[in-house]
Short mmCIF file of C-alpha atoms in Angstrom, two decimals:
data_model
loop_
_atom_site.label_atom_id
_atom_site.label_comp_id
_atom_site.label_asym_id
_atom_site.label_seq_id
_atom_site.Cartn_x
_atom_site.Cartn_y
_atom_site.Cartn_z
CA MET A 1 10.07 17.76 9.52
CA LYS A 2 8.58 17.55 6.40
CA LYS A 3 5.04 17.39 4.79
CA LEU A 4 3.41 16.06 2.42
CA LEU A 5 0.30 17.05 0.25
CA SER A 6 -1.62 13.95 -1.84
CA LEU A 7 -4.67 15.16 -3.69
CA ASP A 8 -6.92 12.49 -5.36
CA GLY A 9 -8.35 12.48 -8.83
CA GLY A 10 -12.20 12.68 -8.84
CA GLY A 11 -13.42 15.19 -11.56
CA SER A 12 -15.40 17.65 -10.66
CA TRP A 13 -15.47 16.61 -6.93
CA ALA A 14 -11.71 17.80 -6.66
CA LEU A 15 -14.32 21.00 -5.57
CA ILE A 16 -14.35 18.99 -2.12
CA GLN A 17 -10.48 19.62 -2.01
CA ILE A 18 -10.30 23.32 -2.55
CA LEU A 19 -13.46 23.61 0.25
CA THR A 20 -11.04 21.60 2.17
CA LEU A 21 -8.19 23.91 1.88
CA ARG A 22 -10.59 26.66 2.19
CA GLU A 23 -11.87 25.41 5.45
CA LYS A 24 -7.83 25.09 6.65
CA TYR A 25 -6.45 28.20 5.03
CA GLY A 26 -9.51 31.08 4.43
CA ASN A 27 -8.74 32.39 1.12
CA LYS A 28 -5.05 32.52 0.76
CA ASN A 29 -3.73 32.51 -2.65
CA GLY A 30 -1.68 29.33 -3.83
CA HIS A 31 1.74 30.01 -3.71
CA ALA A 32 1.40 30.79 0.17
CA ILE A 33 -0.14 27.04 0.71
CA LEU A 34 2.34 25.85 -1.65
CA ARG A 35 5.32 27.15 0.81
CA ASP A 36 3.51 25.37 3.50
CA PHE A 37 4.53 21.58 2.27
CA ASP A 38 7.59 20.08 1.14
CA MET A 39 6.23 17.58 -1.48
CA VAL A 40 2.88 17.63 -3.38
CA ILE A 41 2.01 14.99 -5.62
CA ALA A 42 -1.47 15.08 -7.49
CA ASN A 43 -3.37 12.94 -9.84
CA SER A 44 -6.33 13.97 -12.42
CA GLY A 45 -8.69 16.39 -10.68
CA GLY A 46 -6.18 16.81 -7.85
CA SER A 47 -4.00 17.94 -10.62
CA ILE A 48 -6.23 20.71 -11.87
CA VAL A 49 -6.61 21.81 -8.49
CA LEU A 50 -2.44 22.24 -8.12
CA ALA A 51 -2.69 24.28 -11.27
CA GLY A 52 -4.97 26.72 -9.48
CA LEU A 53 -2.18 26.72 -6.42
CA VAL A 54 0.83 27.16 -8.76
CA ALA A 55 -0.90 30.02 -10.97
CA ASN A 56 -1.24 31.87 -7.54
CA TRP A 57 -4.83 31.74 -7.67
CA THR A 58 -6.70 32.46 -4.31
CA LEU A 59 -8.79 29.72 -3.13
CA ASP A 60 -11.96 31.37 -3.84
CA GLU A 61 -10.42 31.63 -7.56
CA CYS A 62 -9.52 27.87 -7.43
CA LEU A 63 -13.45 26.99 -6.73
CA THR A 64 -14.06 28.61 -10.19
CA LEU A 65 -12.83 25.78 -11.67
CA PHE A 66 -15.25 23.52 -10.95
CA ASP A 67 -17.99 25.77 -9.60
CA LYS A 68 -18.49 27.91 -12.60
CA GLU A 69 -20.45 26.64 -15.23
CA GLU A 70 -18.79 27.74 -18.29
CA THR A 71 -15.17 26.74 -17.25
CA ARG A 72 -16.67 23.21 -16.22
CA ARG A 73 -17.91 22.89 -19.82
CA SER A 74 -14.79 24.02 -21.08
CA ILE A 75 -12.69 21.33 -19.33
CA PHE A 76 -15.43 18.49 -20.11
CA SER A 77 -16.25 19.86 -23.57
CA LYS A 78 -18.51 17.15 -25.23
CA ASN A 79 -17.91 16.37 -29.03
CA LYS A 80 -20.07 17.27 -31.80
CA TRP A 81 -20.91 14.06 -33.77
CA ARG A 82 -19.06 14.43 -36.68
CA LYS A 83 -15.91 14.20 -34.70
CA LYS A 84 -16.79 11.45 -32.54
CA TYR A 85 -15.25 8.21 -34.05
CA PHE A 86 -17.16 4.64 -34.89
CA PRO A 87 -19.26 3.82 -32.86
CA THR A 88 -18.94 5.94 -30.15
CA GLY A 89 -21.62 8.25 -31.87
CA ILE A 90 -23.84 5.39 -31.40
CA THR A 91 -23.03 3.80 -28.21
CA ASN A 92 -23.21 7.10 -26.70
CA LEU A 93 -26.83 6.76 -26.77
CA PHE A 94 -26.81 4.31 -24.48
CA ASN A 95 -24.54 6.38 -22.31
CA PHE A 96 -21.37 4.47 -23.02
CA GLY A 97 -18.36 5.52 -24.67
CA PRO A 98 -16.18 8.72 -24.66
CA LYS A 99 -17.97 11.75 -24.59
CA TYR A 100 -15.48 14.51 -24.11
CA SER A 101 -12.68 16.23 -26.37
CA THR A 102 -9.04 15.88 -25.29
CA THR A 103 -7.96 18.65 -27.31
CA GLN A 104 -10.88 20.92 -26.57
CA LYS A 105 -9.39 20.02 -23.05
CA TYR A 106 -6.31 21.27 -23.36
CA ALA A 107 -6.88 24.43 -25.39
CA ALA A 108 -9.18 24.98 -22.27
CA PHE A 109 -5.99 24.62 -19.57
CA GLN A 110 -4.03 26.67 -22.13
CA LYS A 111 -6.68 29.64 -21.82
CA LEU A 112 -7.48 29.03 -17.78
CA PHE A 113 -3.85 29.35 -17.28
CA LYS A 114 -2.35 31.23 -19.44
CA SER A 115 -0.06 32.58 -16.96
CA ILE A 116 1.79 29.77 -16.46
CA VAL A 117 1.35 27.79 -19.24
CA LYS A 118 5.14 28.22 -20.67
CA LEU A 119 6.20 26.74 -16.99
CA GLU A 120 7.84 23.77 -16.68
CA LEU A 121 7.66 21.26 -13.98
CA LYS A 122 11.70 21.70 -13.11
CA ASP A 123 10.66 25.55 -12.40
CA VAL A 124 7.64 25.42 -10.25
CA PRO A 125 9.62 25.47 -7.01
CA VAL A 126 10.82 28.69 -7.93
CA TYR A 127 8.46 30.51 -9.04
CA VAL A 128 6.24 29.47 -6.06
CA GLY A 129 9.08 30.78 -3.90
CA ASN A 130 9.74 27.39 -2.48
CA GLU A 131 12.99 25.97 -3.46
CA ASP A 132 12.84 22.51 -1.68
CA LEU A 133 9.54 21.86 -2.41
CA LYS A 134 8.84 18.73 -5.03
CA ILE A 135 6.12 18.34 -7.47
CA ILE A 136 4.56 15.06 -8.70
CA ILE A 137 2.22 14.53 -10.68
CA CYS A 138 0.70 11.16 -12.27
CA THR A 139 -0.26 10.17 -15.33
CA PHE A 140 -0.28 6.72 -17.18
CA ASP A 141 1.74 6.18 -20.40
CA SER A 142 -0.92 4.52 -22.96
CA LEU A 143 2.41 3.31 -25.12
CA ASN A 144 4.26 1.20 -23.03
CA LYS A 145 1.35 0.19 -20.55
CA ARG A 146 2.69 1.80 -17.38
CA ALA A 147 2.22 4.43 -14.79
CA LYS A 148 4.38 7.44 -15.43
CA PHE A 149 4.94 10.14 -13.21
CA PHE A 150 6.51 13.40 -14.23
CA LYS A 151 8.70 15.70 -11.46
CA SER A 152 10.29 18.99 -10.79
CA TYR A 153 13.41 16.97 -9.50
CA SER A 154 15.70 14.62 -10.23
CA ILE A 155 17.09 11.62 -7.61
CA SER A 156 19.84 10.58 -9.37
CA GLN A 157 22.30 12.89 -11.68
CA LYS A 158 23.72 9.29 -13.03
CA ASP A 159 20.56 8.37 -14.56
CA PRO A 160 18.96 10.23 -17.01
CA GLU A 161 15.96 8.52 -17.46
CA ASP A 162 14.66 9.58 -13.71
CA PHE A 163 14.23 13.05 -14.73
CA ASP A 164 12.23 14.28 -17.96
CA SER A 165 11.45 17.72 -18.01
CA MET A 166 7.83 18.35 -18.87
CA GLY A 167 5.29 21.28 -19.05
CA LEU A 168 3.66 21.75 -15.84
CA ILE A 169 -0.02 21.95 -17.83
CA LYS A 170 0.85 19.19 -20.56
CA ALA A 171 1.61 17.12 -17.23
CA ILE A 172 -2.18 18.06 -15.76
CA HIS A 173 -3.09 17.59 -19.22
CA GLY A 174 -1.95 14.07 -19.48
CA SER A 175 -2.99 13.25 -16.11
CA SER A 176 -6.61 14.48 -16.14
CA ASN A 177 -7.41 12.70 -19.03
CA ALA A 178 -9.86 9.66 -18.12
CA PRO A 179 -10.55 7.04 -20.44
CA VAL A 180 -13.56 4.63 -21.26
CA ASN A 181 -16.49 6.89 -20.48
CA TYR A 182 -14.94 10.35 -20.46
CA PHE A 183 -12.38 11.43 -22.85
CA ASP A 184 -11.74 10.38 -26.52
CA PHE A 185 -7.94 10.23 -27.02
CA PRO A 186 -4.86 9.83 -24.99
CA ALA A 187 -3.30 13.38 -24.30
CA ARG A 188 -0.27 13.63 -26.90
CA VAL A 189 2.57 15.89 -25.19
CA LYS A 190 6.45 16.25 -25.82
CA ALA A 191 9.16 16.15 -23.08
CA LYS A 192 11.38 19.23 -23.67
CA GLN A 193 14.91 17.00 -22.21
CA SER A 194 14.24 14.27 -24.24
CA GLU A 195 12.12 15.76 -27.02
CA LYS A 196 10.40 12.18 -26.45
CA PHE A 197 6.39 12.19 -26.90
CA TYR A 198 4.13 10.81 -24.68
CA TYR A 199 0.31 9.60 -25.40
CA LEU A 200 -0.96 9.59 -21.40
CA TRP A 201 -3.99 8.75 -19.63
CA ASP A 202 -5.29 9.66 -16.24
CA GLY A 203 -2.67 8.19 -13.43
CA ALA A 204 -5.53 5.89 -12.10
CA LEU A 205 -4.94 3.51 -14.60
CA GLY A 206 -1.65 2.96 -13.05
CA GLY A 207 -3.32 2.54 -9.63
CA PHE A 208 -2.48 6.40 -8.30
CA ASN A 209 -5.87 7.45 -8.50
CA ASN A 210 -5.27 8.04 -4.39
CA PRO A 211 -1.55 8.93 -4.60
CA VAL A 212 -0.29 9.01 -1.60
CA ALA A 213 1.21 5.99 -1.37
CA ALA A 214 3.62 6.80 -4.31
CA GLY A 215 4.17 10.12 -2.55
CA LEU A 216 5.62 8.05 0.56
CA ILE A 217 7.76 5.95 -2.09
CA GLU A 218 8.96 9.31 -3.40
CA ALA A 219 10.06 10.52 0.11
CA ILE A 220 11.69 7.27 1.03
CA LYS A 221 13.66 7.65 -2.18
CA LEU A 222 14.44 11.34 -0.89
CA ASN A 223 16.33 9.98 2.22
CA TYR A 224 12.96 11.67 4.43
CA ASP A 225 12.93 10.52 7.96
CA LEU A 226 9.86 9.04 7.81
CA SER A 227 9.30 9.83 11.89
CA GLN A 228 8.98 13.12 10.83
CA LEU A 229 7.18 13.11 7.85
CA TYR A 230 3.71 14.36 8.24
CA ILE A 231 1.31 13.46 5.53
CA ILE A 232 -2.14 15.29 4.55
CA SER A 233 -3.99 13.11 1.96
CA LEU A 234 -6.99 14.95 0.66
CA GLY A 235 -9.60 12.89 -1.03
CA THR A 236 -12.74 13.55 -3.59
CA ALA A 237 -15.33 11.26 -1.70
CA ASN A 238 -15.15 7.68 -1.78
CA LYS A 239 -18.82 5.52 -2.27
CA ILE A 240 -19.98 2.52 -1.01
CA PRO A 241 -22.96 1.19 -2.94
CA PRO A 242 -26.12 1.25 -1.30
CA MET A 243 -27.70 -2.40 -0.97
CA GLU A 244 -30.72 -1.82 -2.79
CA ASP A 245 -27.79 -1.35 -6.10
CA ARG A 246 -26.02 -4.78 -4.73
CA LYS A 247 -29.29 -6.46 -4.64
CA ASN A 248 -30.10 -5.45 -8.03
CA TYR A 249 -26.47 -6.30 -9.74
CA TYR A 250 -27.13 -9.63 -7.94
CA LYS A 251 -30.30 -10.28 -9.47
CA LEU A 252 -28.87 -9.40 -12.99
CA ILE A 253 -25.95 -11.57 -12.44
CA ARG A 254 -28.52 -15.02 -11.82
CA SER A 255 -30.95 -13.82 -14.62
CA VAL A 256 -28.41 -14.12 -17.19
CA GLN A 257 -26.51 -17.15 -15.64
CA LYS A 258 -30.13 -18.97 -16.17
CA ASN A 259 -30.98 -17.20 -19.56
CA ARG A 260 -27.69 -16.76 -21.61
CA LYS A 261 -29.17 -16.67 -24.70
CA PHE A 262 -33.00 -15.99 -24.57
CA ASN A 263 -33.00 -12.86 -22.86
CA LEU A 264 -31.04 -9.90 -24.55
CA ARG A 265 -32.16 -7.09 -22.89
CA ASN A 266 -30.63 -8.50 -19.70
CA ASN A 267 -27.47 -9.70 -21.56
CA LEU A 268 -26.63 -6.39 -23.12
CA LYS A 269 -27.59 -4.39 -19.45
CA PHE A 270 -25.05 -7.08 -17.74
CA TYR A 271 -22.55 -6.63 -20.43
CA PHE A 272 -22.65 -2.94 -20.46
CA SER A 273 -23.02 -2.53 -16.51
CA ASN A 274 -19.91 -5.05 -16.17
CA VAL A 275 -17.38 -2.64 -18.54
CA LEU A 276 -18.78 0.36 -16.67
CA ASN A 277 -17.92 -1.31 -13.37
CA MET A 278 -14.09 -2.55 -14.21
CA ALA A 279 -13.78 0.84 -15.96
CA GLN A 280 -15.12 2.97 -12.81
CA THR A 281 -13.17 0.20 -10.69
CA ILE A 282 -10.09 1.40 -12.28
CA LEU A 283 -10.34 5.37 -11.71
CA TYR A 284 -11.85 5.44 -8.57
CA GLU A 285 -10.12 2.26 -6.96
CA PRO A 286 -10.92 0.26 -4.10
CA PRO A 287 -10.89 3.50 -1.54
CA ASP A 288 -8.26 2.00 1.27
CA TRP A 289 -5.72 0.50 -0.36
CA SER A 290 -3.46 3.68 -1.43
CA ASN A 291 -4.04 5.02 2.31
CA TYR A 292 -3.42 1.74 3.92
CA VAL A 293 -0.03 0.66 2.44
CA ALA A 294 1.15 4.12 3.10
CA TYR A 295 0.02 4.06 6.63
CA ILE A 296 2.13 0.46 7.20
CA THR A 297 5.16 1.63 5.18
CA LYS A 298 5.20 4.69 7.33
CA TYR A 299 4.49 2.78 10.93
CA LYS A 300 5.46 -0.52 10.08
CA ASN A 301 3.99 -2.59 13.21
CA ASN A 302 3.70 0.21 15.29
CA THR A 303 -0.21 -0.24 16.26
CA ASN A 304 -0.49 2.83 18.54
CA HIS A 305 -2.96 4.58 16.23
CA THR A 306 -4.09 7.28 18.28
CA GLU A 307 -0.31 8.60 17.65
CA ASN A 308 -0.16 7.61 14.28
CA LEU A 309 -2.92 9.53 13.64
CA LYS A 310 -1.33 12.38 14.53
CA SER A 311 1.12 12.54 11.81
CA PHE A 312 -1.36 10.80 9.00
CA ILE A 313 -4.53 12.69 8.20
CA ARG A 314 -6.90 11.56 5.39
CA LEU A 315 -9.97 13.50 4.55
CA SER A 316 -12.28 12.74 2.11
CA PRO A 317 -16.09 11.82 2.66
CA LEU A 318 -17.47 8.79 3.24
CA LEU A 319 -20.68 8.25 0.98
CA TYR A 320 -22.36 5.35 2.61
CA CYS A 321 -26.51 5.22 2.42
CA ASP A 322 -27.15 2.19 4.17
CA ASP A 323 -26.14 3.55 7.64
CA TYR A 324 -28.20 6.69 7.41
CA SER A 325 -32.01 4.50 6.73
CA ASP A 326 -33.18 6.14 9.89
CA LYS A 327 -32.49 9.90 8.69
CA ASP A 328 -35.17 12.20 7.29
CA LYS A 329 -36.57 11.42 3.61
CA ASN A 330 -34.68 14.52 2.57
CA TYR A 331 -31.40 13.24 3.55
CA THR A 332 -31.85 9.58 2.46
CA ASP A 333 -33.02 11.22 -1.14
CA PHE A 334 -29.96 13.53 -1.16
CA MET A 335 -27.88 10.42 -0.46
CA LEU A 336 -29.58 8.35 -3.18
CA LYS A 337 -28.52 11.51 -5.52
CA ILE A 338 -25.14 11.76 -4.56
CA LEU A 339 -24.19 8.36 -4.78
CA ASP A 340 -25.33 8.09 -8.55
CA LEU A 341 -23.45 11.52 -9.30
CA ASP A 342 -20.55 10.34 -11.36
CA MET A 343 -17.21 12.22 -11.83
CA ASP A 344 -18.08 14.65 -14.64
CA ALA A 345 -20.61 16.51 -12.79
CA VAL A 346 -21.11 19.51 -15.17
CA LYS A 347 -24.54 20.33 -14.54
CA GLN A 348 -25.00 23.15 -11.75
CA LYS A 349 -27.63 20.91 -9.59
CA ASP A 350 -24.79 18.45 -9.25
CA ILE A 351 -22.16 20.79 -8.38
CA GLU A 352 -24.81 21.77 -5.28
CA LEU A 353 -25.41 18.27 -4.66
CA ILE A 354 -21.36 18.14 -4.39
CA LYS A 355 -21.15 21.49 -2.05
CA GLN A 356 -23.86 20.00 0.38
CA CYS A 357 -21.81 16.69 0.48
CA PHE A 358 -19.10 19.25 1.61
CA GLU A 359 -21.27 21.07 4.25
CA TYR A 360 -22.88 17.51 5.14
CA TRP A 361 -19.49 16.15 6.13
CA LYS A 362 -18.26 18.92 7.81
CA GLU A 363 -21.35 19.26 10.12
CA SER A 364 -20.18 14.92 11.30
CA LYS A 365 -23.31 13.94 9.03
CA LEU A 366 -21.24 12.31 7.15
CA TYR A 367 -18.33 9.97 7.99
CA ASN A 368 -14.87 10.57 7.24
CA GLN A 369 -13.12 7.78 4.95
CA PRO A 370 -11.14 5.21 7.13
CA ILE A 371 -7.70 4.30 6.48
CA LYS A 372 -8.76 0.78 7.00
CA SER A 373 -12.53 -0.28 7.71
CA ASP A 374 -14.68 -3.33 7.40
CA PHE A 375 -18.57 -4.20 7.61
CA ASN A 376 -20.20 -6.34 10.13
CA LYS A 377 -22.91 -8.90 9.29
CA GLU A 378 -25.72 -6.08 8.60
CA HIS A 379 -23.50 -4.37 6.43
CA LYS A 380 -22.55 -1.59 8.42
CA VAL A 381 -19.12 0.23 8.23
CA GLN A 382 -16.97 -0.80 11.09
CA LEU A 383 -14.03 2.11 11.23
CA GLU A 384 -11.17 0.70 12.53
CA ILE A 385 -8.10 3.03 12.04
CA GLY A 386 -8.65 7.16 10.79
CA HIS A 387 -10.16 10.33 11.99
CA LYS A 388 -14.20 9.22 12.16
CA TYR A 389 -15.18 13.54 11.42
CA PHE A 390 -14.10 15.74 9.18
CA LYS A 391 -13.48 17.99 12.43
CA ASP A 392 -11.05 15.69 14.14
CA GLY A 393 -8.79 15.35 11.11
CA LEU A 394 -8.83 18.91 10.83
CA SER A 395 -7.95 19.31 14.25
CA ALA A 396 -4.88 16.83 13.64
CA TRP A 397 -3.86 19.04 10.68
CA ASN A 398 -3.99 22.25 12.73
CA LYS A 399 -1.76 20.51 15.53
CA VAL A 400 0.62 19.58 12.78
CA ASP A 401 1.37 23.10 11.42
CA ALA A 402 1.57 24.32 14.98
CA LEU A 403 4.61 21.96 15.12
CA TYR A 404 5.60 22.98 11.58
CA ILE A 405 5.49 26.73 12.20
CA ALA A 406 7.22 26.06 15.85
#
C-alpha cells in the first residue's frame, strides 16, 4: 500500500490545508506527518506548507505562515515605487500588474526556514526520517515555457536530465512565484548538480495548481500498484462565480460589442477584466480537471464510485453563493465577501474570513469540492463523483489510515 499527498496552490488560502491537517493530526510535528506518506507533490501555497512540515514545525507553528500578519507581509512584500518597473507603477493605481517583490519573498523564506535553507531536495527523505519518501515540487520554466518538476529522486540513472538536484527552499521559491498580478520577476535559482540557472514562475502556469494528476503519473512511472495507491488531495477552496457577477460580465460584453469605439470606460473595464480573468484561470484552473483525470486514470472504467472513494479523497471547500440564497443574511454576506477575496489575502480581516470558511466547511454548511460535477438548468450544482461534505472525506481518510497502519 502507498499513500500520496497532493497540496494545491492558492496563496494565503493554503491556510485551509494546514487547518485540515490539524483536524486530522492534531498538533503533530511535520516529520511525523511526512512519515505517514510515500509521496508528496506540492505547488505554490501548498509547497510553503510543505516547507513548514520539512522544517518539523508543529501544525500550530505552520499556521503562523498565514495567520501571523508579519509573516504574511514578509512573503507578500509590496514593492516600493522606486523598485517598480514601468508601467507597473502606473497600472498598480488601477489594481493591475505585479505588486510584490520576488527578491524579498526569497529573503523572507531564508529567514523563516533558516534551519533547512541549505537542505537539498534529494536529502529531504533522510532528513524527515522516511527514506522511501518521494517529494515533487511543481514550477514553470519561463525560459523554455514548460512545466518543470523538481524531485527528491531519480527514476532513471541512465538519463541525467531526469534529475537535477535543487535546494528545497529554492524550488519552493519558484513554485510560489505567481505572475501577472502578484510577483514582479521570475525566481532565479541555480541547480546544484548541473549548475544550470532556472527562471521560475508558479507551477500553475504549466497547469499544475492542483498537482494530483502529475503525482499519479509519477506513481505510475515508479511502478506503484494503482490498486494499492491511496490518494489524499488537499485544496485551498474552489470558487463558482455568483449569478450577479455572471450577469454583469455578460452585460459588459454586450455593451462593448455594440459601442466598440464610443464607450472608453466600459472598453477599458472589459479589457482589464479579460486579462485578469485569463490570469486567474491559469492560476486557479478549472476546479475539476486534475482530480477527474487522476480519478479516471486510476480507476479506468470502474464506476463503483462508493468503493473508489475509499481510496481517492479530495478535500477542498466549494464556494458557491447561489445555492445558499435561502440562508440568513449574515451567511450570504459572508459568501459574497469570501468569493471576492483574492489569493494574496494579507489583511487580518481577510484571514479571518478564510478561517470562517474552514469552519463552515467543517460544519457541512459548505459543500466539499466534487471530483466531477455539473449544473442543472437553474444553475444548481449537481455533485456526481466525490465526498459531498468535509466529514465524509475525513472519515474516508481515517479508514485509509487504519488500513495503512494495519
